[in-house]
Each structure stands twice: as C-alpha cells, then as structure tokens.
mmCIF file of C-alpha atoms in Angstrom:
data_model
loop_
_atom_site.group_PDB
_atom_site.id
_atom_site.type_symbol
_atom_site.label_atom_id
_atom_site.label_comp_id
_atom_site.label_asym_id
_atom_site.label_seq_id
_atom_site.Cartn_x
_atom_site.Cartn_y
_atom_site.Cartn_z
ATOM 1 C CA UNK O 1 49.966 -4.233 -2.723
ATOM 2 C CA UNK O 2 52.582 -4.308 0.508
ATOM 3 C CA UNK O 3 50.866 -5.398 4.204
ATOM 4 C CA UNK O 4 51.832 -1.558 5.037
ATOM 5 C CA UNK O 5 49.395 0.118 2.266
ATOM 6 C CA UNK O 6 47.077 -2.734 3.127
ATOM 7 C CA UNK O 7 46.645 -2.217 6.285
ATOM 8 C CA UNK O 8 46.970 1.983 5.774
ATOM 9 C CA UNK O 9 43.435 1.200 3.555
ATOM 10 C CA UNK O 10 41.754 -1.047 5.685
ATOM 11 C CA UNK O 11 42.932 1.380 8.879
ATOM 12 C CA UNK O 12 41.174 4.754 6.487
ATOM 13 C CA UNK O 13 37.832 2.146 5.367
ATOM 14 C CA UNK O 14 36.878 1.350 9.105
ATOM 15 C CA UNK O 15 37.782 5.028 10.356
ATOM 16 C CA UNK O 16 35.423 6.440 7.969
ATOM 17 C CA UNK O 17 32.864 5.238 10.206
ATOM 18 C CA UNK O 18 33.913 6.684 13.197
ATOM 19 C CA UNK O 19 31.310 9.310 13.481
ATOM 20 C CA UNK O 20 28.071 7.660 12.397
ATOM 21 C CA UNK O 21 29.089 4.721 14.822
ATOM 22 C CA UNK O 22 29.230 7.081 17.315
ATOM 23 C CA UNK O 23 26.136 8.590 17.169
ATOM 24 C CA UNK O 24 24.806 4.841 17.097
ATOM 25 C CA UNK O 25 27.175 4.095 20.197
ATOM 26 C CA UNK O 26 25.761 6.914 21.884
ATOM 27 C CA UNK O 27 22.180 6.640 21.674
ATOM 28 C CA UNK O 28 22.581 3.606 22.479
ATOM 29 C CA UNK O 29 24.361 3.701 25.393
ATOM 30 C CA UNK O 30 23.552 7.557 26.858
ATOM 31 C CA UNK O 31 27.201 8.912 27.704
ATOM 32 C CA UNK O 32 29.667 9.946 25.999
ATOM 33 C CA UNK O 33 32.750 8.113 26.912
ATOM 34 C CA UNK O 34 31.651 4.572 26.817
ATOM 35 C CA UNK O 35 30.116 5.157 23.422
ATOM 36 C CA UNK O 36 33.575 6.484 22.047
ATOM 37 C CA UNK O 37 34.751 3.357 24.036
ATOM 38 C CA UNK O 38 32.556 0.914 22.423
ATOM 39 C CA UNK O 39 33.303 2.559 18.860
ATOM 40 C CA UNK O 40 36.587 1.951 19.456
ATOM 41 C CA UNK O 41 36.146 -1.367 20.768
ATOM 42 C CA UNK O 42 34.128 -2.149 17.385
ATOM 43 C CA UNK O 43 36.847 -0.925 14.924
ATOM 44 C CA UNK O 44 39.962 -3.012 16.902
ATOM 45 C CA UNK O 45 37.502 -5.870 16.829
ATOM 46 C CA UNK O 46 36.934 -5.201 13.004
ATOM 47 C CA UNK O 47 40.506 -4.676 12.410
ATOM 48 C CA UNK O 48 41.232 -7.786 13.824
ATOM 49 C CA UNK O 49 39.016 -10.439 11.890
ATOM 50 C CA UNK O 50 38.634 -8.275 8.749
ATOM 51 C CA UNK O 51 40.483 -11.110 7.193
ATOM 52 C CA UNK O 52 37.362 -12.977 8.338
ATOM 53 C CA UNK O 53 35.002 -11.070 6.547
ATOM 54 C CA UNK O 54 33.610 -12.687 4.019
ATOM 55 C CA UNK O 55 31.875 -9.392 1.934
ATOM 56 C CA UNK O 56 28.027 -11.127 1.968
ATOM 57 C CA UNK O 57 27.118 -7.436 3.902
ATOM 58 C CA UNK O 58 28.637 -4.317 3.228
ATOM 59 C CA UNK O 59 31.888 -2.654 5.562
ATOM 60 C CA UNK O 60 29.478 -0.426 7.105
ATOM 61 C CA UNK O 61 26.798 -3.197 7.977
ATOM 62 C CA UNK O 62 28.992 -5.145 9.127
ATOM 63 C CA UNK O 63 30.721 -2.697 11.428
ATOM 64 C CA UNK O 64 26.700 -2.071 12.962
ATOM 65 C CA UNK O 65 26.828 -5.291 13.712
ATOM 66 C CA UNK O 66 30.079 -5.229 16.111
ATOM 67 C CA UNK O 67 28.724 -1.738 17.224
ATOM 68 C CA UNK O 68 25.118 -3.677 18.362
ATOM 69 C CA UNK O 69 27.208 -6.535 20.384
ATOM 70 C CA UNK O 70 29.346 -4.346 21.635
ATOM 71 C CA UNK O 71 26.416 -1.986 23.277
ATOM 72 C CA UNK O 72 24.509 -4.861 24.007
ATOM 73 C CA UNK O 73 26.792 -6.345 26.001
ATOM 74 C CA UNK O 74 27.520 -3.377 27.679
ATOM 75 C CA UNK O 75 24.071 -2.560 28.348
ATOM 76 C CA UNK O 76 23.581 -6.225 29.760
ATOM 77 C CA UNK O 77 24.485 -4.429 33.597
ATOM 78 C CA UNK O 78 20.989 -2.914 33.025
ATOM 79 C CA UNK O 79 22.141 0.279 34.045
ATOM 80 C CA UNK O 80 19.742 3.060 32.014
ATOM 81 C CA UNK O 81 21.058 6.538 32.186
ATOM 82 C CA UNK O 82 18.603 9.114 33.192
ATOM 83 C CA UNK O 83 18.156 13.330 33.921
ATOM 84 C CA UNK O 84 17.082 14.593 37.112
ATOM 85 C CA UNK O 85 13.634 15.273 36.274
ATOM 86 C CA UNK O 86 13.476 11.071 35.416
ATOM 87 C CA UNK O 87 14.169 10.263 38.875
ATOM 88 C CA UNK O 88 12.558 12.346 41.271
ATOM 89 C CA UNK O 89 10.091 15.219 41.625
ATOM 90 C CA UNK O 90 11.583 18.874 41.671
ATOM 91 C CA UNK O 91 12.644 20.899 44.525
ATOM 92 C CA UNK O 92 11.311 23.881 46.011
ATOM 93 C CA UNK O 93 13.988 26.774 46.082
ATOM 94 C CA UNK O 94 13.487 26.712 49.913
ATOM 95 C CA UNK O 95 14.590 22.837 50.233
ATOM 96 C CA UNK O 96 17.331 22.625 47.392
ATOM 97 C CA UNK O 97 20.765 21.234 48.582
ATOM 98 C CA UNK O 98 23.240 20.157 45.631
ATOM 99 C CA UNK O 99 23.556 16.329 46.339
ATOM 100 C CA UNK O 100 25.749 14.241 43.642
ATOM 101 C CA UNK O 101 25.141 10.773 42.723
ATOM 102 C CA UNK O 102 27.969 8.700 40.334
ATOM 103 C CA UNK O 103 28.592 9.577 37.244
ATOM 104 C CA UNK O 104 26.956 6.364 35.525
ATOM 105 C CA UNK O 105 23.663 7.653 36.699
ATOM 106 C CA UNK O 106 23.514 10.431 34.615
ATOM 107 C CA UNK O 107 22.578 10.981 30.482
ATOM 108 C CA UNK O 108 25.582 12.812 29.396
ATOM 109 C CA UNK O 109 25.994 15.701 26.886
ATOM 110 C CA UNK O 110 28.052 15.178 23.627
ATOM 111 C CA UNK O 111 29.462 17.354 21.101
ATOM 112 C CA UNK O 112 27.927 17.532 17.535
ATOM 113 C CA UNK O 113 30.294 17.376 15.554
ATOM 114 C CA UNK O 114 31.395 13.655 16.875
ATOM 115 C CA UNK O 115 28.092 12.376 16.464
ATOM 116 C CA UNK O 116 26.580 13.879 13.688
ATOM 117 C CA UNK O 117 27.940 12.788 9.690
ATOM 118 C CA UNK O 118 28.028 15.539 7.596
ATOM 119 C CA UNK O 119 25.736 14.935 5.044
ATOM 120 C CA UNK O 120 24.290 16.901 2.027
ATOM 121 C CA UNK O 121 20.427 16.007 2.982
ATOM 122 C CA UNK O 122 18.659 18.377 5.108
ATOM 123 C CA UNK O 123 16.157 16.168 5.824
ATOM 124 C CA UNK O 124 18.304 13.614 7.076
ATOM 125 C CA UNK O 125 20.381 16.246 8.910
ATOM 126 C CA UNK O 126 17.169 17.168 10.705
ATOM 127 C CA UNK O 127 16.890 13.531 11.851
ATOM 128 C CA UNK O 128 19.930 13.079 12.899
ATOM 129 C CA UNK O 129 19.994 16.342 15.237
ATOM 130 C CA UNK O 130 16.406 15.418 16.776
ATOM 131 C CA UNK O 131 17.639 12.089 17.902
ATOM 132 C CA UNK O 132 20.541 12.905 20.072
ATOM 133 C CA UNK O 133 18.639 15.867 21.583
ATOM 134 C CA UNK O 134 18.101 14.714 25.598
ATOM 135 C CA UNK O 135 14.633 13.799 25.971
ATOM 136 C CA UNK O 136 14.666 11.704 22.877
ATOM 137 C CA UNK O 137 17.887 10.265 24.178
ATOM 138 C CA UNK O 138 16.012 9.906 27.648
ATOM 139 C CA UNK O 139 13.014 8.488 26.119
ATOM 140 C CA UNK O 140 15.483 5.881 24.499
ATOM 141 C CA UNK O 141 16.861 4.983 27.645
ATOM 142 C CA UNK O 142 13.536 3.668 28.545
ATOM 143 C CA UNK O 143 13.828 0.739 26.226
ATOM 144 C CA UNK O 144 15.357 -2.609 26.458
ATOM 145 C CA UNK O 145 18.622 -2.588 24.359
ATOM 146 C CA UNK O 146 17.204 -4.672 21.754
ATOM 147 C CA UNK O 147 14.191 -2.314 21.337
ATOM 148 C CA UNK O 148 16.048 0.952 21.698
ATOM 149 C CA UNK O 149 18.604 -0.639 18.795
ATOM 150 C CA UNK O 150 15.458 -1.356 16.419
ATOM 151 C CA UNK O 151 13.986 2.009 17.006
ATOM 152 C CA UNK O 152 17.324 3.561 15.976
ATOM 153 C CA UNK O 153 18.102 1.624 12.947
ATOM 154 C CA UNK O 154 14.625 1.624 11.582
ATOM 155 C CA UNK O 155 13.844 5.422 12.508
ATOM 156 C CA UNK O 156 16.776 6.647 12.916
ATOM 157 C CA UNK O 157 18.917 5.526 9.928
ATOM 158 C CA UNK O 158 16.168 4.297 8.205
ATOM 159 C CA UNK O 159 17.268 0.814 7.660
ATOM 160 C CA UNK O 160 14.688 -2.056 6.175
ATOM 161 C CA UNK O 161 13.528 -4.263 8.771
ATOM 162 C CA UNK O 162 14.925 -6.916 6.504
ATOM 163 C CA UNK O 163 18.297 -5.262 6.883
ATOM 164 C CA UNK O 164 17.506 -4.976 10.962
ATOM 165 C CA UNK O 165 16.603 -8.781 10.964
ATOM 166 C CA UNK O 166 19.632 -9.317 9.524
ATOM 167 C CA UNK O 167 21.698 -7.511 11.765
ATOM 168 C CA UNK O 168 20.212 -8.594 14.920
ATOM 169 C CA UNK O 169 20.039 -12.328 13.878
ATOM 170 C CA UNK O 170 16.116 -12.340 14.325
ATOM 171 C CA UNK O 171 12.885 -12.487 11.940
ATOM 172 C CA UNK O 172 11.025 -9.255 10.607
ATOM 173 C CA UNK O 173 7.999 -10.324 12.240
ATOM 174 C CA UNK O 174 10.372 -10.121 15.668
ATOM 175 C CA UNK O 175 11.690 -6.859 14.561
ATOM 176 C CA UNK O 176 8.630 -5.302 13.407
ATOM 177 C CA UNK O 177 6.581 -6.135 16.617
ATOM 178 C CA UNK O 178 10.006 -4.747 18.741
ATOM 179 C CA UNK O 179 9.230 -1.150 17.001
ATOM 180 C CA UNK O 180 5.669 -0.767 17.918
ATOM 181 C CA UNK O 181 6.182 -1.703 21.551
ATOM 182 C CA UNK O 182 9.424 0.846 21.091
ATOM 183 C CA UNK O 183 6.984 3.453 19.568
ATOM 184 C CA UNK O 184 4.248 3.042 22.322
ATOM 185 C CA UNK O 185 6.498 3.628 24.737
ATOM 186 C CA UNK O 186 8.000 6.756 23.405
ATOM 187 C CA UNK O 187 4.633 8.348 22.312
ATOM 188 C CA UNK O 188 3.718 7.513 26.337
ATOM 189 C CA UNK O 189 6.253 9.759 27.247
ATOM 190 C CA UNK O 190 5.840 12.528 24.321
ATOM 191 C CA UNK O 191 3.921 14.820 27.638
ATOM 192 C CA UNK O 192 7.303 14.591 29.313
ATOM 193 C CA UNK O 193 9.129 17.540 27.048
ATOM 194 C CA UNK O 194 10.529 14.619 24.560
ATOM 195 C CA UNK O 195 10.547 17.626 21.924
ATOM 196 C CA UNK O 196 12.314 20.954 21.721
ATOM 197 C CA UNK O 197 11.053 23.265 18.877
ATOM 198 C CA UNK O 198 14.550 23.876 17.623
ATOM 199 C CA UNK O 199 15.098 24.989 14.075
ATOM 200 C CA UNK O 200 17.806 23.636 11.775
ATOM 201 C CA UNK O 201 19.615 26.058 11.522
ATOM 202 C CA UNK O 202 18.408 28.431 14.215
ATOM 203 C CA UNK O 203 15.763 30.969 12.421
ATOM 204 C CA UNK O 204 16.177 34.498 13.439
ATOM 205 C CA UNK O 205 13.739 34.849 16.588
ATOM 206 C CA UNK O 206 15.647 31.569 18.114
ATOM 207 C CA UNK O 207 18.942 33.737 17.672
ATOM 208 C CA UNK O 208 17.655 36.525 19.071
ATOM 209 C CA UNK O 209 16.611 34.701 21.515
ATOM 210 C CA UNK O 210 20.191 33.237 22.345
ATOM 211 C CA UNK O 211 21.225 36.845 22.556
ATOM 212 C CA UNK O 212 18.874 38.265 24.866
ATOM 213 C CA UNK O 213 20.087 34.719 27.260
ATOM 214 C CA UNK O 214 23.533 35.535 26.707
ATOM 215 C CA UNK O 215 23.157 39.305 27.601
ATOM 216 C CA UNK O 216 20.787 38.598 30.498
ATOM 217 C CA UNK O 217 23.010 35.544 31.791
ATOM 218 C CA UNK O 218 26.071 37.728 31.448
ATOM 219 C CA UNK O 219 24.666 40.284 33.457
ATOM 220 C CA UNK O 220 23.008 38.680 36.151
ATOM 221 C CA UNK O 221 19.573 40.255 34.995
ATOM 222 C CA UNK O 222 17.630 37.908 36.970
ATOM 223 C CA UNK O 223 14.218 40.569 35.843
ATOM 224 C CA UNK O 224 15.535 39.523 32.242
ATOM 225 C CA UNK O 225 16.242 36.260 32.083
ATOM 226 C CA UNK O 226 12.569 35.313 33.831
ATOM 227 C CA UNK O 227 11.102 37.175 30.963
ATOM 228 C CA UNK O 228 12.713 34.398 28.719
ATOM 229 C CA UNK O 229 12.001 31.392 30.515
ATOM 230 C CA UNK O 230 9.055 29.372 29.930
ATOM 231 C CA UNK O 231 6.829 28.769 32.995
ATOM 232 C CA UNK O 232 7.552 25.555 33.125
ATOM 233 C CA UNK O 233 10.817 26.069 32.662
ATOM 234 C CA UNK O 234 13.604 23.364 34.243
ATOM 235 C CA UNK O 235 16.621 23.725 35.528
ATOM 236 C CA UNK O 236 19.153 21.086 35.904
ATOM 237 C CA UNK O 237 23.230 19.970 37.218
ATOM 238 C CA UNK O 238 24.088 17.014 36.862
ATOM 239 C CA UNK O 239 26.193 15.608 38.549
ATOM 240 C CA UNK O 240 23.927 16.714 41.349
ATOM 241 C CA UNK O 241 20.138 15.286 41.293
ATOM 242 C CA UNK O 242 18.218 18.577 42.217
ATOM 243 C CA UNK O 243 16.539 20.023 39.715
ATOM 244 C CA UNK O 244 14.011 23.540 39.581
ATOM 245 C CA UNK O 245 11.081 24.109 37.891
ATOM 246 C CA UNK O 246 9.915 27.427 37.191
ATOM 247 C CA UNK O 247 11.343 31.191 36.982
ATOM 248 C CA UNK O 248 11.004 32.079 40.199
ATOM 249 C CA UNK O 249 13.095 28.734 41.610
ATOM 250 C CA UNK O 250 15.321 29.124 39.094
ATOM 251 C CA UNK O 251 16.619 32.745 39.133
ATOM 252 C CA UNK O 252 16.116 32.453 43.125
ATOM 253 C CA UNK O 253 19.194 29.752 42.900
ATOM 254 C CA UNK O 254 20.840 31.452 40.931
ATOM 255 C CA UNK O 255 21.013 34.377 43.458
ATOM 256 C CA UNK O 256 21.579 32.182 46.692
ATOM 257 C CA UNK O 257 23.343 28.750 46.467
ATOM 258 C CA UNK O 258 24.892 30.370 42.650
ATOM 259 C CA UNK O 259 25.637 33.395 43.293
ATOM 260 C CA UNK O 260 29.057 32.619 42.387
ATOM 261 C CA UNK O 261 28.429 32.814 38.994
ATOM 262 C CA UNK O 262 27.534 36.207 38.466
ATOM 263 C CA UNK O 263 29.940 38.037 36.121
ATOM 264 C CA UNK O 264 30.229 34.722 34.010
ATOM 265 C CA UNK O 265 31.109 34.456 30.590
ATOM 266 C CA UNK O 266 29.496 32.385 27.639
ATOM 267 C CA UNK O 267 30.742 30.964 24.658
ATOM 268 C CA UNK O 268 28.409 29.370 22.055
ATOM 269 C CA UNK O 269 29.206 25.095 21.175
ATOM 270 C CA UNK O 270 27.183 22.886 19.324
ATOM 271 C CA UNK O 271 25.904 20.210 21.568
ATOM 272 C CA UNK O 272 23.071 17.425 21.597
ATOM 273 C CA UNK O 273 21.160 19.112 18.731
ATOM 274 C CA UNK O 274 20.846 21.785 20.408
ATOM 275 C CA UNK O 275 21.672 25.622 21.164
ATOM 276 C CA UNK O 276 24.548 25.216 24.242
ATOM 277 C CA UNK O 277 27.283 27.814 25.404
ATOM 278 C CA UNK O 278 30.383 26.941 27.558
ATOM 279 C CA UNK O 279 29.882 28.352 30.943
ATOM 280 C CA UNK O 280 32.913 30.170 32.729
ATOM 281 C CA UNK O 281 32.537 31.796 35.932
ATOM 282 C CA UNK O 282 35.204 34.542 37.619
ATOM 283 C CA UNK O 283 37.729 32.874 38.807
ATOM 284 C CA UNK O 284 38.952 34.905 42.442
ATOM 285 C CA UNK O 285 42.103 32.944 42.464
ATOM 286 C CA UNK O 286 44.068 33.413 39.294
ATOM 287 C CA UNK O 287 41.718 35.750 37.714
ATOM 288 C CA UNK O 288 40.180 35.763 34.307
ATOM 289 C CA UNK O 289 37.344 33.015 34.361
ATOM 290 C CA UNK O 290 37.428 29.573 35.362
ATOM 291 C CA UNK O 291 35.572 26.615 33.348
ATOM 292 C CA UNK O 292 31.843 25.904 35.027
ATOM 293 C CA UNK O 293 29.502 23.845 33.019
ATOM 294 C CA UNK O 294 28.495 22.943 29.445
ATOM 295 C CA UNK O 295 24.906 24.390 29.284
ATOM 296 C CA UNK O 296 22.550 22.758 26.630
ATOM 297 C CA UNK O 297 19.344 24.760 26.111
ATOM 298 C CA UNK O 298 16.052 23.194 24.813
ATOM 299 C CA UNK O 299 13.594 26.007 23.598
ATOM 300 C CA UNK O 300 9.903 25.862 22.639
ATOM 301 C CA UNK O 301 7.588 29.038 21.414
ATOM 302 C CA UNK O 302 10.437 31.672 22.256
ATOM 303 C CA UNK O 303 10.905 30.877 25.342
ATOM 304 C CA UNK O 304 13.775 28.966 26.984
ATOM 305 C CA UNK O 305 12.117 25.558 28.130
ATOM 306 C CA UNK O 306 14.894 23.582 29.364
ATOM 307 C CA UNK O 307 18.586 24.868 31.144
ATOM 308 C CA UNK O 308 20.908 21.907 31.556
ATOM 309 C CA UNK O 309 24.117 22.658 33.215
ATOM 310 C CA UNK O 310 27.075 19.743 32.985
ATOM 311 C CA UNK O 311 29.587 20.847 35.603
ATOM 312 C CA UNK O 312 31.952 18.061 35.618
ATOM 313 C CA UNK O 313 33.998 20.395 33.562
ATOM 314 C CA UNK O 314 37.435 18.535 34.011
ATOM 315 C CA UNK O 315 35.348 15.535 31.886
ATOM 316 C CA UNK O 316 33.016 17.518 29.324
ATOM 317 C CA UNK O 317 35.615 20.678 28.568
ATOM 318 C CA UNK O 318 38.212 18.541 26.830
ATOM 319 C CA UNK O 319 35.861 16.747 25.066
ATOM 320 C CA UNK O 320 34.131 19.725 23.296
ATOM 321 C CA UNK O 321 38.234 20.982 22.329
ATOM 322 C CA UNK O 322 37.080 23.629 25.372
ATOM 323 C CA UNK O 323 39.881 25.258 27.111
ATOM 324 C CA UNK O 324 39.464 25.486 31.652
ATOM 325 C CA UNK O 325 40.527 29.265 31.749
ATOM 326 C CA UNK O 326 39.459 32.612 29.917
ATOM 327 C CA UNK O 327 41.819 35.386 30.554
ATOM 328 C CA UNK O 328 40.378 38.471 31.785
ATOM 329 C CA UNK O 329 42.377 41.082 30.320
ATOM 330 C CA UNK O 330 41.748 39.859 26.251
ATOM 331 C CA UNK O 331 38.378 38.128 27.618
ATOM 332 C CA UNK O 332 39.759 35.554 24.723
ATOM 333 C CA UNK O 333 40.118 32.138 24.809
ATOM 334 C CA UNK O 334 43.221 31.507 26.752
ATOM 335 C CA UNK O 335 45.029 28.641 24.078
ATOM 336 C CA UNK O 336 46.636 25.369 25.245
ATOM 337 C CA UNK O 337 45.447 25.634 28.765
#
C-alpha cells in the first residue's frame, strides 16, 4: 500500500469521528468553537502519533482519550460557561438595560447536525438530543471536568466504568464514586428547568405549537404569543446578561427596547435538541431582512417555557450554513450572501 493511500485511510478512519467527538467536545466544554477546536486539536494529535498506537484500545477509544486531555486541559482556566438565569436574578421590564459581558461567559448554541451521529437507535437518539439541550448542558457546567467527563461517558455514551477507568487512568471505585457526586449535583438542580418536554420527533400539538409561535412572532401579536408562553416563561440574549421572566416582561420588551423586530421573519434549524428558528429582522437599510439571532425554544405542557435568543449573528449564522440577508421581494433565502 503507497504512504498516499495510507495516509488517505488513516485521514477517512479518524474523520469518521468527527461528529461524536464533537458532541463529547462540546458538552464538555459549553461553546461551540473551542469544542470544534479541541476536536480538531485531537485528530492532528492522532494523526501525528498514530504510528504510536499500539491497537491494545480501539481507534475510537483511543481518540476519547486525546478528546478528554484535550478538554481537560482546556478546562484547567476554570472558566464554566453559564446562561443568564445562572448568574443573576431576572429583571423587571421597568429596570432592563441590554448590558454584554465577553463571549467566554456565555453557554453557546450548536447546530444538530454537528453534534449528533446519525444512528439507527431511537433510544439512543433520544439520549443523545437530551444531553446537549441547555440546561442539561448548564447543569454539566456545574461539575469539575473530571466529573462532568464521567457523567458523559457513563450516561451519556454508556461506556463501562471499566472502560471510563481506563480512559481516565483511574480505578472504578474512583470513577464510580465521581458519578454519584456528578448525579447529586445534577438532581440538585433538576427544580432549575434542567428538562424540556420535547418529543423526538416533535408530536403534532408541539408542531402546532411552533406554528401558532411562528404566526404570532411574525406578526407582532403580542395578545397571541402571551397565550403561548408559560408563566414562568424566560426570556434570554446572550451576549447581553438580562434576562425576563414572565409574559408580561417579555412581550413588554419586545414592544419597547425590541420593537425593532416587528415584521421579522423565521426560519426553522435544528439546534441543541431542540425546536429553534433563525431570526431575521427588516432591515431599513438595504431592505429585505437582516440576520438577528438564533432562537432555541425549550417547551413544557404546550406552552413555550424557555426563549433563548443568540444575537452574535456574525458568529452563530455561518455556523448553522445560515445566510445574513433575506430578500424581501422572493422572501427566500438570499444564496451565497
């Protein structure tokens, strides 16, 4: 076999894992670019010493165990990205002002389809969706890296905790006791929306539900939209650390400080695990509709319970393949923009 088919195979074994690592990457390390960062990071390092490997673990194994150094040593700044609600009490409609903080402070959103294998097991597909919705990735970013690592492999991807022990150079006893302190933590914060009812797929009164949101959002029916938010509803936009609780607070901003986005328009993505929609708001300059946010609903009893907005569209639209501009004329997807 020639070096150049050699390294073509090793080049399509390590890429394989791309996605899965990912996912791994990602709810590890709660944003979106340093986790396709560290997966990339991983597979150079793999490339590099495969010559090294000596086949007593399987390719993908072994390519967790890069992944877990990698994230480890990235998480060893002990930075732990969070949501507005994790870091301060809401704000009253009459006190809001839209103050940013950097960009490593905040959980970031991620597409599905970069984080989620395909795989033929609905079961497992369930799994996989739950865990990179954003409380359980907030709840995750409670842990210690070690912890939050165990939790994942052993719930997660349902790894032994032989094959854990393994991985993380430690004894099952270690890795066993790491899980229930991971566990108690996360069931201490299960009162702190860490679930969104979401079917997989989306049964029909969660569609019609998008629907009514997409008409009502649409058309600024503020009398509309209140009927399908929760009462606890919350409201967030990151980058900026207010955040709304509430109907009233919410459709109140969204006549005052965002009244700008009346006349939007919304196009469904996949994002998080959850239902989201590409946000585009008129655009008085060049006309048509400018890119806003990446919104990522969380719903609970037919009623929207959580309304995450991602504005740093410049970041998050080229990442979901998103275009910045809808033409008004067409109201289509403006290509290549």
């Amino acid at each position: 076999m020639s070096n150049g088919t050699a390294t073509t195979d090793l080049d399509a074994t390590l890429e394989k894992h791309r996605v899965e690592l990912t996912g791994y990457c990602y709810r590890m390390l709660g944003s979106s670019f340093e986790a396709e960062d560290a997966v990339q990071d991983t597979l150079v390092r793999a490339w590099r010493s495969f010559d090294k490997f000596e086949g007593r673990s399987s390719v993908r194994s072994w390519l967790y165990r890069i992944a877990t150094n990698v994230c480890l040593d990235m998480l060893n700044a002990g930075n732990r990205r969070a949501r507005p609600m994790d870091l301060s009490e809401s704000t009253p409609l009459a006190q809001a002002a839209l103050s940013p903080r950097p960009d490593h402070t905040w959980l970031e959103p991620m597409p599905d389809a970069r984080v989620l294998p395909s795989t033929a097991d609905p079961a497992e597909a369930t799994v996989a969706k739950e865990s990179v919705r954003l409380a359980f990735m907030a709840a995750l970013q409670q842990l210690p890296p070690k912890q939050r690592a165990v939790l994942i492999l052993r719930e997660v991807l349902a790894w032994k905790a032989s094959e854990v022990a393994e991985l993380l150079g430690t004894s099952v006893a270690s890795v066993n006791s790491a899980l229930q302190r991971a566990r108690a933590t996360l069931a201490e914060r299960a009162d702190q929306g860490a679930d969104a009812a979401v079917s997989d797929p989306l049964d029909e009164e969660q569609r019609k539900l998008l629907e009514r949101y997409v008409a009502a959002f649409e058309g600024y029916d503020m009398t509309a939209l209140t009927a399908l938010l929760h009462e606890d509803a919350v409201m967030t936009m990151p980058p900026f650390d207010l955040w709304l609780r509430g109907p009233a607070d919410i459709t109140g901003f969204m006549t005052t400080l965002g009244s700008a986005c009346a006349g939007s328009r919304l196009r469904p993505v996949e994002v998080n695990g959850l239902p989201g929609f590409a946000h585009y708001k008129p655009d008085p300059e060049s006309g048509g509709f400018a890119a806003w946010a990446v919104q990522v609903l969380e719903i609970s009893d037919g009623r929207i319970t959580g309304f995450h907005c991602f504005l740093d569209t410049k970041r998050w639209f080229p990442l979901f393949g998103l275009p910045l501009h809808l033409e008004a004329e067409t109201d289509q997807i403006e290509e290549g923009v």
